[in-house]
mmCIF file with all atom_site columns, C-alpha atoms in Angstrom:
data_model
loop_
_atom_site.group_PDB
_atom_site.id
_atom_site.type_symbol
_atom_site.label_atom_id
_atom_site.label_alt_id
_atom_site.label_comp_id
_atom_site.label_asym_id
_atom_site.label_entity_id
_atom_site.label_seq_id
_atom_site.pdbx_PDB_ins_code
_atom_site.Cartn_x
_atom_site.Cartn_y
_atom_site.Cartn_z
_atom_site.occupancy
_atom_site.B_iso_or_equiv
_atom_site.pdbx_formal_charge
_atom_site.auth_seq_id
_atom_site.auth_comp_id
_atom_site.auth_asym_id
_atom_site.auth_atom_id
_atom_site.pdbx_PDB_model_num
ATOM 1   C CA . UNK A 1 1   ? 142.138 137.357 86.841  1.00 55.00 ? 1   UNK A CA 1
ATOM 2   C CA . UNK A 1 2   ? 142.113 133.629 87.723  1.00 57.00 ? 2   UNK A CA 1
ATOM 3   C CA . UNK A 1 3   ? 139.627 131.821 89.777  1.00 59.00 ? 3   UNK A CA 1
ATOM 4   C CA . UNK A 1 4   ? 140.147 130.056 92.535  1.00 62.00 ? 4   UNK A CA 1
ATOM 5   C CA . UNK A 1 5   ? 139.030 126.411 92.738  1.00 58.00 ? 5   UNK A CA 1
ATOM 6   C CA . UNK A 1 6   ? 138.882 124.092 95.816  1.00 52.00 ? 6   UNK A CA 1
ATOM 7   C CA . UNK A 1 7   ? 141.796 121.054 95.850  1.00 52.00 ? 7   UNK A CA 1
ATOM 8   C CA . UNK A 1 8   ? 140.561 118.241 93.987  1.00 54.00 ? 8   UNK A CA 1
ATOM 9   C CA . UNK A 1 9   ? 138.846 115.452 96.006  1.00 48.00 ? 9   UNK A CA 1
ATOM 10  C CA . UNK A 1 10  ? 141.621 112.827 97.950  1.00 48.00 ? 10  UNK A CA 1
ATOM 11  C CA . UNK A 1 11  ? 139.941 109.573 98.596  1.00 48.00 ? 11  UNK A CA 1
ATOM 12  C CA . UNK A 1 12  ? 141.903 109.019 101.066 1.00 46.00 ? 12  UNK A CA 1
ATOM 13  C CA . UNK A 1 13  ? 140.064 111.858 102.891 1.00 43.00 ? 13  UNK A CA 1
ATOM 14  C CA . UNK A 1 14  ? 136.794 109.723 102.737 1.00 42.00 ? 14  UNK A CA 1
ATOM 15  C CA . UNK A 1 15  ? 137.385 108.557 106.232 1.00 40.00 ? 15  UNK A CA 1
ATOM 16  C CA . UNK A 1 16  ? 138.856 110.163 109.374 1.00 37.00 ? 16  UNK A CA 1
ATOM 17  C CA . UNK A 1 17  ? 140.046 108.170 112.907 1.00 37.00 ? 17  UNK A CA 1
ATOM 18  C CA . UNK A 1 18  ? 138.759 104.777 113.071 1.00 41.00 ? 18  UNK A CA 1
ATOM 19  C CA . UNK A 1 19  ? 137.564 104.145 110.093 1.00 44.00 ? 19  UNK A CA 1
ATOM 20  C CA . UNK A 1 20  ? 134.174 106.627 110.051 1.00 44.00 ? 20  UNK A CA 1
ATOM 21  C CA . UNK A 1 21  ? 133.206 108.092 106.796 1.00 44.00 ? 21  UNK A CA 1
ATOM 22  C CA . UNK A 1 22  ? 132.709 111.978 106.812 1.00 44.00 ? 22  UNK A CA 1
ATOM 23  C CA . UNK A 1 23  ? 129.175 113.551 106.380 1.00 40.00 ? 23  UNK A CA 1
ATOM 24  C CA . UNK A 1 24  ? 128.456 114.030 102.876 1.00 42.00 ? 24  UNK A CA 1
ATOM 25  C CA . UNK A 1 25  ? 126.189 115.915 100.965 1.00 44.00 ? 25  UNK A CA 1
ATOM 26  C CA . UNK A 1 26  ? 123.960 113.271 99.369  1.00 43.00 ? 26  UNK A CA 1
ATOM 27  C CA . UNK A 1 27  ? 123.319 111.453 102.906 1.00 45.00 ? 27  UNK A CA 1
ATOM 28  C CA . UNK A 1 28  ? 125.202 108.644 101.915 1.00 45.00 ? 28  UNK A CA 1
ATOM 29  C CA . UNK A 1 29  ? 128.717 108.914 103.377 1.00 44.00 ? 29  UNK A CA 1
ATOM 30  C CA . UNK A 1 30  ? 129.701 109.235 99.497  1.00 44.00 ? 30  UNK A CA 1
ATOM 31  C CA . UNK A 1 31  ? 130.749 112.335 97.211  1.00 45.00 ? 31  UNK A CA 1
ATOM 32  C CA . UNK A 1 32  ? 128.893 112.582 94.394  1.00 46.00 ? 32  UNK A CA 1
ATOM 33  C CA . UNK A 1 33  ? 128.130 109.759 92.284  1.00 46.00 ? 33  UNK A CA 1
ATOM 34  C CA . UNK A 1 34  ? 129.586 106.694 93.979  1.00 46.00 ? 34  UNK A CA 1
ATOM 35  C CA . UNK A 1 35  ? 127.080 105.181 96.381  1.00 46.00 ? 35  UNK A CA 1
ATOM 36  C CA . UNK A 1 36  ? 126.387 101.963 98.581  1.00 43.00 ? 36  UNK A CA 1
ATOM 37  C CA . UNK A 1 37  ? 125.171 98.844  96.178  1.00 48.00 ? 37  UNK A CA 1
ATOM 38  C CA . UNK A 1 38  ? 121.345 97.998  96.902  1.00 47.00 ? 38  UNK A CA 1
ATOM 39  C CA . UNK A 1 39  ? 120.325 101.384 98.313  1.00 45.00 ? 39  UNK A CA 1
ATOM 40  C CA . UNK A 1 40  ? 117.993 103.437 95.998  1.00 45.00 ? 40  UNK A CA 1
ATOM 41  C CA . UNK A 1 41  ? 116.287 106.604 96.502  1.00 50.00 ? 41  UNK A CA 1
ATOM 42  C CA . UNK A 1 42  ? 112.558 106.730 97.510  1.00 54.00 ? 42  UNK A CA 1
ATOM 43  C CA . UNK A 1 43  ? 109.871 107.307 94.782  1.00 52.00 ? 43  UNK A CA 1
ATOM 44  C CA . UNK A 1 44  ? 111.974 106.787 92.025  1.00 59.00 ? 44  UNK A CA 1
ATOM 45  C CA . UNK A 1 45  ? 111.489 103.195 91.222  1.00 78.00 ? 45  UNK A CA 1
ATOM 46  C CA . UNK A 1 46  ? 109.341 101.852 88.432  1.00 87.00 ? 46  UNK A CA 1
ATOM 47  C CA . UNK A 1 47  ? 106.288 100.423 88.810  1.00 90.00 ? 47  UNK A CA 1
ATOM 48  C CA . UNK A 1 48  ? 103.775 97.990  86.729  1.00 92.00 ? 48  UNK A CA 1
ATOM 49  C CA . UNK A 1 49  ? 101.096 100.287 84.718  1.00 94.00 ? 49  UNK A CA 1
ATOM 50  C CA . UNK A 1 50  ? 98.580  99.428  82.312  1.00 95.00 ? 50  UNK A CA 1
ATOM 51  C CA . UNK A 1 51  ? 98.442  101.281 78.982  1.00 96.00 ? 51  UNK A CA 1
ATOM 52  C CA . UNK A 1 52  ? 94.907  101.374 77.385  1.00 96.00 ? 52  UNK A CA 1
ATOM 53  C CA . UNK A 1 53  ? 95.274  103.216 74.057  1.00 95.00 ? 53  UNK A CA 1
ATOM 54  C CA . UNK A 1 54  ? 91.962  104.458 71.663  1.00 94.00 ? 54  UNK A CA 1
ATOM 55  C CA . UNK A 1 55  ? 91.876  100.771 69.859  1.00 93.00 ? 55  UNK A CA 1
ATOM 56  C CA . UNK A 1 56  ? 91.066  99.062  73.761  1.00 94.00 ? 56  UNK A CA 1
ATOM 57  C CA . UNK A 1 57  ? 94.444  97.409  73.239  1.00 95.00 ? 57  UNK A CA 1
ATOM 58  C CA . UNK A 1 58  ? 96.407  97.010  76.748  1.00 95.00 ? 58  UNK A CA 1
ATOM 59  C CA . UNK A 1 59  ? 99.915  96.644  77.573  1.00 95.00 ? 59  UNK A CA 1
ATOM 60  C CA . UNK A 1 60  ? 101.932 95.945  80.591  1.00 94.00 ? 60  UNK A CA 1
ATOM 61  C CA . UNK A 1 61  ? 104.630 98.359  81.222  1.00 94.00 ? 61  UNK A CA 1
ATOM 62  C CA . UNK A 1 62  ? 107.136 99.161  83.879  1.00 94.00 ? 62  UNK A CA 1
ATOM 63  C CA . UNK A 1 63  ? 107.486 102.733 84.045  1.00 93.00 ? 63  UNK A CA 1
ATOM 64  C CA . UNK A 1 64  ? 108.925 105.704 86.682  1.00 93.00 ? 64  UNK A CA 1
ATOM 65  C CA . UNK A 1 65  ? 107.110 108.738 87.770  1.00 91.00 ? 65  UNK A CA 1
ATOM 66  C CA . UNK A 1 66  ? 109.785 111.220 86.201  1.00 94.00 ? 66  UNK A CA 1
ATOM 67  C CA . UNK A 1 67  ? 108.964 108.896 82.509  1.00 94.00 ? 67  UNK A CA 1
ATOM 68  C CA . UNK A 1 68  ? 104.719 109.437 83.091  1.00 94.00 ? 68  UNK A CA 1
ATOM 69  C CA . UNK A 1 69  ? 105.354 112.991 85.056  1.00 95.00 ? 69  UNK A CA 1
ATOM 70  C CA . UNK A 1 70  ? 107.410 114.003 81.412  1.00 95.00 ? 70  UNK A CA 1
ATOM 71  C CA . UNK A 1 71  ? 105.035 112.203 79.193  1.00 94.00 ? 71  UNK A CA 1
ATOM 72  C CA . UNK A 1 72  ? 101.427 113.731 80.416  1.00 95.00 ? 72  UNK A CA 1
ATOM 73  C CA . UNK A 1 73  ? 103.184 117.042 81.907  1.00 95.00 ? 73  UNK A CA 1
ATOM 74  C CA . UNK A 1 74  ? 101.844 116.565 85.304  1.00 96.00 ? 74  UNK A CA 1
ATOM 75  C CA . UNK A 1 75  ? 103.634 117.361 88.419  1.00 95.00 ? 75  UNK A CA 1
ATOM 76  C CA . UNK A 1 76  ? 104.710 114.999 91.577  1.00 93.00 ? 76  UNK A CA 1
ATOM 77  C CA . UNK A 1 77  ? 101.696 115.907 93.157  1.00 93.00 ? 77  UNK A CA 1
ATOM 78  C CA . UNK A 1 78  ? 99.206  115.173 90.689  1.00 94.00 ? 78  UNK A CA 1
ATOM 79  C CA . UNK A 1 79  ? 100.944 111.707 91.028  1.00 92.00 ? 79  UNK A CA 1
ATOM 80  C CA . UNK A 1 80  ? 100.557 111.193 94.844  1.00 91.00 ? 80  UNK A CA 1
ATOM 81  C CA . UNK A 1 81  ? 97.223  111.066 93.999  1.00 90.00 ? 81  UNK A CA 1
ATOM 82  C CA . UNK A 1 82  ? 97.080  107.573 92.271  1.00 90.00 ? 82  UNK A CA 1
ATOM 83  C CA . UNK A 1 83  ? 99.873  106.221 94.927  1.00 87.00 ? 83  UNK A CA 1
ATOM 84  C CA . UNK A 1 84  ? 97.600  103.225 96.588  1.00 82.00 ? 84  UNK A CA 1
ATOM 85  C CA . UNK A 1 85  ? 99.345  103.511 100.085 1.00 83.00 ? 85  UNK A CA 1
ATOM 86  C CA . UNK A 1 86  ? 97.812  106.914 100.346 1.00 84.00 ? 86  UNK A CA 1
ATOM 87  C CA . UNK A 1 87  ? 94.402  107.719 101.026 1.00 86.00 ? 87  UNK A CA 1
ATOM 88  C CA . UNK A 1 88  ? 92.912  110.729 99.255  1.00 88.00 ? 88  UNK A CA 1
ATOM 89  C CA . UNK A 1 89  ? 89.200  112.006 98.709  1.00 92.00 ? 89  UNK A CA 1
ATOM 90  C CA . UNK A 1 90  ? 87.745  111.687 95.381  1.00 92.00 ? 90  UNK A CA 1
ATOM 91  C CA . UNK A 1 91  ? 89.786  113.760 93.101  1.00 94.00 ? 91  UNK A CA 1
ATOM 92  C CA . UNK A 1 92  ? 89.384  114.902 89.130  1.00 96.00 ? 92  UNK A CA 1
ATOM 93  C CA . UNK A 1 93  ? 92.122  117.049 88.138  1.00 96.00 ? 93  UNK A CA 1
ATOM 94  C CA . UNK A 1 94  ? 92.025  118.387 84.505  1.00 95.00 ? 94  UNK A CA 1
ATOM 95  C CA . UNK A 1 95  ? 95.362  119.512 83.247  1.00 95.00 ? 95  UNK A CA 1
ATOM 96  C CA . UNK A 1 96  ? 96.927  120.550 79.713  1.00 94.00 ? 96  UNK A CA 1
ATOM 97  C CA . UNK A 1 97  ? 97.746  117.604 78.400  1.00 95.00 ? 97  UNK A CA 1
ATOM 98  C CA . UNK A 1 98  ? 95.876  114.698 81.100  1.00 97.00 ? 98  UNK A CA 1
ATOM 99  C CA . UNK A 1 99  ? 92.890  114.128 83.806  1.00 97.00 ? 99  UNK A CA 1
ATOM 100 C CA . UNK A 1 100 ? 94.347  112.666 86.714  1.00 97.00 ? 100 UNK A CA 1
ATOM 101 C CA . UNK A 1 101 ? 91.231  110.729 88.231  1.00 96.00 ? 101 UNK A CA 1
ATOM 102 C CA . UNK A 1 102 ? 91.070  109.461 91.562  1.00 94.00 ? 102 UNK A CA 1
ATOM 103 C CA . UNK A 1 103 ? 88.361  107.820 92.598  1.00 91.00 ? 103 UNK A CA 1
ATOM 104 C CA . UNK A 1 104 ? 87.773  105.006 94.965  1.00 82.00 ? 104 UNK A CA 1
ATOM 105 C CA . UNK A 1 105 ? 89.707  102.106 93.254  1.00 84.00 ? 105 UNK A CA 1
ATOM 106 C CA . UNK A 1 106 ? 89.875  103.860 90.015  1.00 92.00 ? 106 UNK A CA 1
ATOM 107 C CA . UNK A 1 107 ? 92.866  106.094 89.698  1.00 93.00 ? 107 UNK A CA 1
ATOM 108 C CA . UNK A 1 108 ? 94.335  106.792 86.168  1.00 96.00 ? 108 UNK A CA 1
ATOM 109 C CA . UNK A 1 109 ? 95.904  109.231 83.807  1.00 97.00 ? 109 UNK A CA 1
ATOM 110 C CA . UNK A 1 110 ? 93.681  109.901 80.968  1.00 97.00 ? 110 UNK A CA 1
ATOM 111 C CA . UNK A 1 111 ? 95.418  111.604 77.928  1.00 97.00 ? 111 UNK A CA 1
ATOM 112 C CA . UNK A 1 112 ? 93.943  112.099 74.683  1.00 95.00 ? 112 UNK A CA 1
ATOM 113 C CA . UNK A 1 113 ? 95.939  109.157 73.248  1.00 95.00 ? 113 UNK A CA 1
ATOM 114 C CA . UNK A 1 114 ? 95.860  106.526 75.702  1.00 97.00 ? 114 UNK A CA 1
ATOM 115 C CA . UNK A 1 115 ? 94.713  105.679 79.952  1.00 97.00 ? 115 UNK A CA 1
ATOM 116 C CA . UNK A 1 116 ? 97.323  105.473 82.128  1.00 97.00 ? 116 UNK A CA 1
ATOM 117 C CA . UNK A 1 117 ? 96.406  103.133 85.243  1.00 94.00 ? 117 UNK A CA 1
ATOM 118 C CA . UNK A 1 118 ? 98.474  100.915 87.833  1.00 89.00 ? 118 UNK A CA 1
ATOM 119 C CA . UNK A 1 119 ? 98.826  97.707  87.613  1.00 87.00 ? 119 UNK A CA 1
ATOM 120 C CA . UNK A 1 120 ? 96.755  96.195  89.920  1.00 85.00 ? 120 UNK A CA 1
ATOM 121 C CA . UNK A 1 121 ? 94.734  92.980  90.854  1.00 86.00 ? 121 UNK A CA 1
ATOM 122 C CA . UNK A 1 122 ? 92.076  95.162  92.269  1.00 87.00 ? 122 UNK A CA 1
ATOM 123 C CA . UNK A 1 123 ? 88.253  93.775  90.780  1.00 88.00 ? 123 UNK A CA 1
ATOM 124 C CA . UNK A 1 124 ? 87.713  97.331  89.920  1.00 89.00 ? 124 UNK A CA 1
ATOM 125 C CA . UNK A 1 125 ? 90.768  98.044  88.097  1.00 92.00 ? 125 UNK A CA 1
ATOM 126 C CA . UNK A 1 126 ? 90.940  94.352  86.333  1.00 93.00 ? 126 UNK A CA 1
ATOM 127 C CA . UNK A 1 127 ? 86.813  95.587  84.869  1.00 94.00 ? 127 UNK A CA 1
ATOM 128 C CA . UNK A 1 128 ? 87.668  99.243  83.904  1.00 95.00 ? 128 UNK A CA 1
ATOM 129 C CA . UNK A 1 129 ? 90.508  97.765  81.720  1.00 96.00 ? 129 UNK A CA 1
ATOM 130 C CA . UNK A 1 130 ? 88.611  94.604  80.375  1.00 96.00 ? 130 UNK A CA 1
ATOM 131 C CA . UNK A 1 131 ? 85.505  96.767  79.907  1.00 96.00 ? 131 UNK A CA 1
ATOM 132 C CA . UNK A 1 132 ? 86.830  99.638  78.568  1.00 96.00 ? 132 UNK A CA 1
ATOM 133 C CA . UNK A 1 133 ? 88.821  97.519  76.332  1.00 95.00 ? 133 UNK A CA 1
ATOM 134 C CA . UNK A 1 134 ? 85.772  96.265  75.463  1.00 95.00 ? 134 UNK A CA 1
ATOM 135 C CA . UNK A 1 135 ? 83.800  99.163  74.192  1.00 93.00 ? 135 UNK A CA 1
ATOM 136 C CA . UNK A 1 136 ? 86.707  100.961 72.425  1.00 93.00 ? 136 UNK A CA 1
ATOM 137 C CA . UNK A 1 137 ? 86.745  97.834  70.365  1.00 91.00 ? 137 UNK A CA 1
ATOM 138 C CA . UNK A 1 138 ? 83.187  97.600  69.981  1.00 88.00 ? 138 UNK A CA 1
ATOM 139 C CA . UNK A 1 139 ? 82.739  100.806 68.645  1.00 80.00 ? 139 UNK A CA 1
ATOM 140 C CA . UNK A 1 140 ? 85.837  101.343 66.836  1.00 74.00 ? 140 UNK A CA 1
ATOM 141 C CA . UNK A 1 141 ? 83.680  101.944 63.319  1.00 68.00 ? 141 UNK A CA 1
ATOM 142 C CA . UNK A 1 142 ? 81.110  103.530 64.671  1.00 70.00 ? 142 UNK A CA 1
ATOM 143 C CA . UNK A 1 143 ? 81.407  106.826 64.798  1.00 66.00 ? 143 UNK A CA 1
ATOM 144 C CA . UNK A 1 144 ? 81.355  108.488 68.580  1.00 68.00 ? 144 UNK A CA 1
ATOM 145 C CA . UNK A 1 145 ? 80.211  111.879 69.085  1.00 79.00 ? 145 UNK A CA 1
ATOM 146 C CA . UNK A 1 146 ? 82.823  111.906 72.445  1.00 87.00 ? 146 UNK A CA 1
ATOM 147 C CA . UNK A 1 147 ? 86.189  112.117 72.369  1.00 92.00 ? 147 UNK A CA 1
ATOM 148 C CA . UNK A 1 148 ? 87.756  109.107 73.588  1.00 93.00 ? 148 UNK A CA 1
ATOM 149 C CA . UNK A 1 149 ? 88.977  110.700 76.890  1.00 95.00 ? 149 UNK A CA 1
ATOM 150 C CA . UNK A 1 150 ? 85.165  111.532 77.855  1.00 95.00 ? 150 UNK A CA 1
ATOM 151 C CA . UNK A 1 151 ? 84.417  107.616 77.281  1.00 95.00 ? 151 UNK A CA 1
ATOM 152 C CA . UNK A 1 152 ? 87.324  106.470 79.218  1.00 96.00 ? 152 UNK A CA 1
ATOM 153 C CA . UNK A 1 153 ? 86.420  109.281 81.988  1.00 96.00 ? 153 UNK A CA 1
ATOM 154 C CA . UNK A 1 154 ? 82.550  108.141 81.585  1.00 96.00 ? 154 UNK A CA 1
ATOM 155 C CA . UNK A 1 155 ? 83.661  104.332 82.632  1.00 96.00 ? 155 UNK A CA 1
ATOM 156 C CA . UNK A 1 156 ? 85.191  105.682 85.537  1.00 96.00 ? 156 UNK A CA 1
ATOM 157 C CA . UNK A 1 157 ? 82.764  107.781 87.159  1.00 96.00 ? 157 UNK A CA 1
ATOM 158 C CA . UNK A 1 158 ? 80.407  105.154 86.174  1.00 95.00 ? 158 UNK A CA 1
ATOM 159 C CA . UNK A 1 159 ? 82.320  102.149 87.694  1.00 94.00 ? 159 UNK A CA 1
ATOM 160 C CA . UNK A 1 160 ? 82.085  103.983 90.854  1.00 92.00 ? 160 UNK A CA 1
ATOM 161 C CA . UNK A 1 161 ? 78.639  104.778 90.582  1.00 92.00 ? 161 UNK A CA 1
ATOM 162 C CA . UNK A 1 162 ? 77.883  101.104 90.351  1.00 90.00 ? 162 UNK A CA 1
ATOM 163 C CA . UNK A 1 163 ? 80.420  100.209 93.682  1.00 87.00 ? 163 UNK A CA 1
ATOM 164 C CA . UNK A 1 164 ? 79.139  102.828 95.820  1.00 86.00 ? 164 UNK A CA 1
ATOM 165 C CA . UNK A 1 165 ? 75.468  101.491 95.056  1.00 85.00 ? 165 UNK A CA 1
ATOM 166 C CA . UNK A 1 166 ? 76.797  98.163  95.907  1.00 84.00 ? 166 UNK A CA 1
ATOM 167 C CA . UNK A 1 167 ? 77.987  99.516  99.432  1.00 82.00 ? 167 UNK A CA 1
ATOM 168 C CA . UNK A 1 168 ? 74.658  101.053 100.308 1.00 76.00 ? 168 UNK A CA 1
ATOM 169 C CA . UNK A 1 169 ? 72.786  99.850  102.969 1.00 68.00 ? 169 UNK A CA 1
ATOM 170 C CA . UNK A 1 170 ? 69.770  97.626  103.412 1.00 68.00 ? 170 UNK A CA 1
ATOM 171 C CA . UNK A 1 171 ? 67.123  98.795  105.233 1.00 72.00 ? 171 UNK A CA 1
ATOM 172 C CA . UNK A 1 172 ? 67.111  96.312  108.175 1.00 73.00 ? 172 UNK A CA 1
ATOM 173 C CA . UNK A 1 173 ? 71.284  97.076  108.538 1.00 72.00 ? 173 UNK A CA 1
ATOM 174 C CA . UNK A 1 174 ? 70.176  100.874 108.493 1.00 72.00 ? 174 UNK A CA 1
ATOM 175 C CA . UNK A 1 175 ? 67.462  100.569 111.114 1.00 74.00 ? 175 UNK A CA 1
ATOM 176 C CA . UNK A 1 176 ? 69.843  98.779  113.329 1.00 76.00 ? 176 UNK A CA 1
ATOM 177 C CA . UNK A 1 177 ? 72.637  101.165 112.735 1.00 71.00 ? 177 UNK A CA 1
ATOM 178 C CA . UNK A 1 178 ? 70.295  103.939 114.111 1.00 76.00 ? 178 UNK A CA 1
ATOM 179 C CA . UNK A 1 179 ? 69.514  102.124 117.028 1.00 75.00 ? 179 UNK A CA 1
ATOM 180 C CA . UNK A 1 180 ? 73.020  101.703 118.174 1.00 70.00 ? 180 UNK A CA 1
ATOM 181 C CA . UNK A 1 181 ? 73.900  105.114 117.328 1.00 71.00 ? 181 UNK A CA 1
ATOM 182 C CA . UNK A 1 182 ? 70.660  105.920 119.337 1.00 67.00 ? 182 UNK A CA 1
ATOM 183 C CA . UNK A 1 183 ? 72.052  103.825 122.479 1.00 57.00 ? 183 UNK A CA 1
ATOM 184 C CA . UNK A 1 184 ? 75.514  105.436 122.007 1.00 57.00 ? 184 UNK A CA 1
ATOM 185 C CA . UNK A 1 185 ? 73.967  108.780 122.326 1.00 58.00 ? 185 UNK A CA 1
ATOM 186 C CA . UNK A 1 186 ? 72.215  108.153 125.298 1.00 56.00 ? 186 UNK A CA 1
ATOM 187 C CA . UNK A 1 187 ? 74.937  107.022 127.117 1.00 54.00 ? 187 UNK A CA 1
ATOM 188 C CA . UNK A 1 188 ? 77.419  109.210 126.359 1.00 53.00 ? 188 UNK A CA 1
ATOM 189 C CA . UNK A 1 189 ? 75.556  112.176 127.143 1.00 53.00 ? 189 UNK A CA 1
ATOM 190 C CA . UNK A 1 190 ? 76.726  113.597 130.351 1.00 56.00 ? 190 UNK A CA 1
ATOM 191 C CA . UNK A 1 191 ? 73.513  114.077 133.223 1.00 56.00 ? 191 UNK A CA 1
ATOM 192 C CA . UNK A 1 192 ? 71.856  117.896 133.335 1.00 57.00 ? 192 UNK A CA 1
ATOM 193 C CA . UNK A 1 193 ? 73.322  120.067 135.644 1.00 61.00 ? 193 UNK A CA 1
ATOM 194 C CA . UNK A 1 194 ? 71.670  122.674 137.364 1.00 58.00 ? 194 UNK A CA 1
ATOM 195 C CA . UNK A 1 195 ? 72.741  126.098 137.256 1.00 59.00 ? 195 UNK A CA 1
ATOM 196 C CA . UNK A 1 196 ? 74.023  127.547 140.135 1.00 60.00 ? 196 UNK A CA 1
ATOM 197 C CA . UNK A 1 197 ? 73.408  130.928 141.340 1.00 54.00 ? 197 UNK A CA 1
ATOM 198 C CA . UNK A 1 198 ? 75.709  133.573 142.387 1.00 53.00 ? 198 UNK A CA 1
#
């Protein structure tokens, strides 16, 4: 029995009266693979990272999602989590092969190899890579009883340990804070009613 197989594709069918293109598929006006110069699709462009591997020696790399998603075995979601234009709450996400960290301005890939972390001119992300760089240098002969992604996991937690205490309040901003929240609260409560009876 044969099969039966659609026409092949006429260009000249690409656009109907006056010139409009038909709806396609891909949301481009195109079949397939051809497609308007300059336009890319979202998310898949490659971005500036910094590679920290276990000798505290960086690099500079431009890499996708799909390339890091395939290398650490971490899905798009796990990802969304170091995107900088989002905002998510402090996150630590232990997978097979990587710990996706999130926190504050620290947000990296941790492997057992190597930290995975955008590029970025952020203070906090330009001293996690000079000072982790730092110590895995230092004590490359010692001997370590943790494994290298518990130190680079340790600089994290403890880089944001050290910013949050840097955000906390003095005690003359915290009295006055409670003073204006005491003022708000009196005037935003509504008067006492009386209850009426029936």
């Amino acid at each position: 029995m044969e099969e039966i197989r659609p026409p092949p594709f006429d260009q000249s069918e690409a656009t109907l009266f006056h010139g409009t293109r038909r709806f396609q598929p891909d949301g481009n006006g195109t079949r397939g693979g051809a497609r308007i110069q300059g336009l890319k699709k979202r998310g898949h462009g490659s971005r500036s990272w910094i590679k920290i591997d276990k000798n505290g020696v960086a690099k500079v790399l431009e890499l996708d999602k799909a390339t890091i998603m395939r290398h650490c075995s971490l899905p798009a979601r796990d990802l969304r989590l170091l995107d900088p234009l989002f905002i998510y709450p402090s996150t630590i996400l232990g997978r097979e092969k990587a710990i996706v960290v999130s926190l504050e301005q620290i947000r990296c890939i941790i492997t057992a190899e190597e930290v995975i972390l955008m590029n970025s001119l952020d203070a906090c992300v330009v001293q996690y890579k000079s000072e982790l760089s730092r110590r895995l240098q230092s004590n490359k002969d010692q001997s370590d009883d943790l494994p290298f992604e518990f130190r680079a996991l340790e600089l994290a937690l403890e880089l944001t340990c050290m910013s949050l205490d840097a955000q906390e309040l003095n005690p003359d901003q915290e009295d006055t804070l409670l003073a204006h929240q005491d003022c708000s609260d009196t005037f935003s409560t509504p008067p006492p009613t009386s209850p009426t009876s029936y």
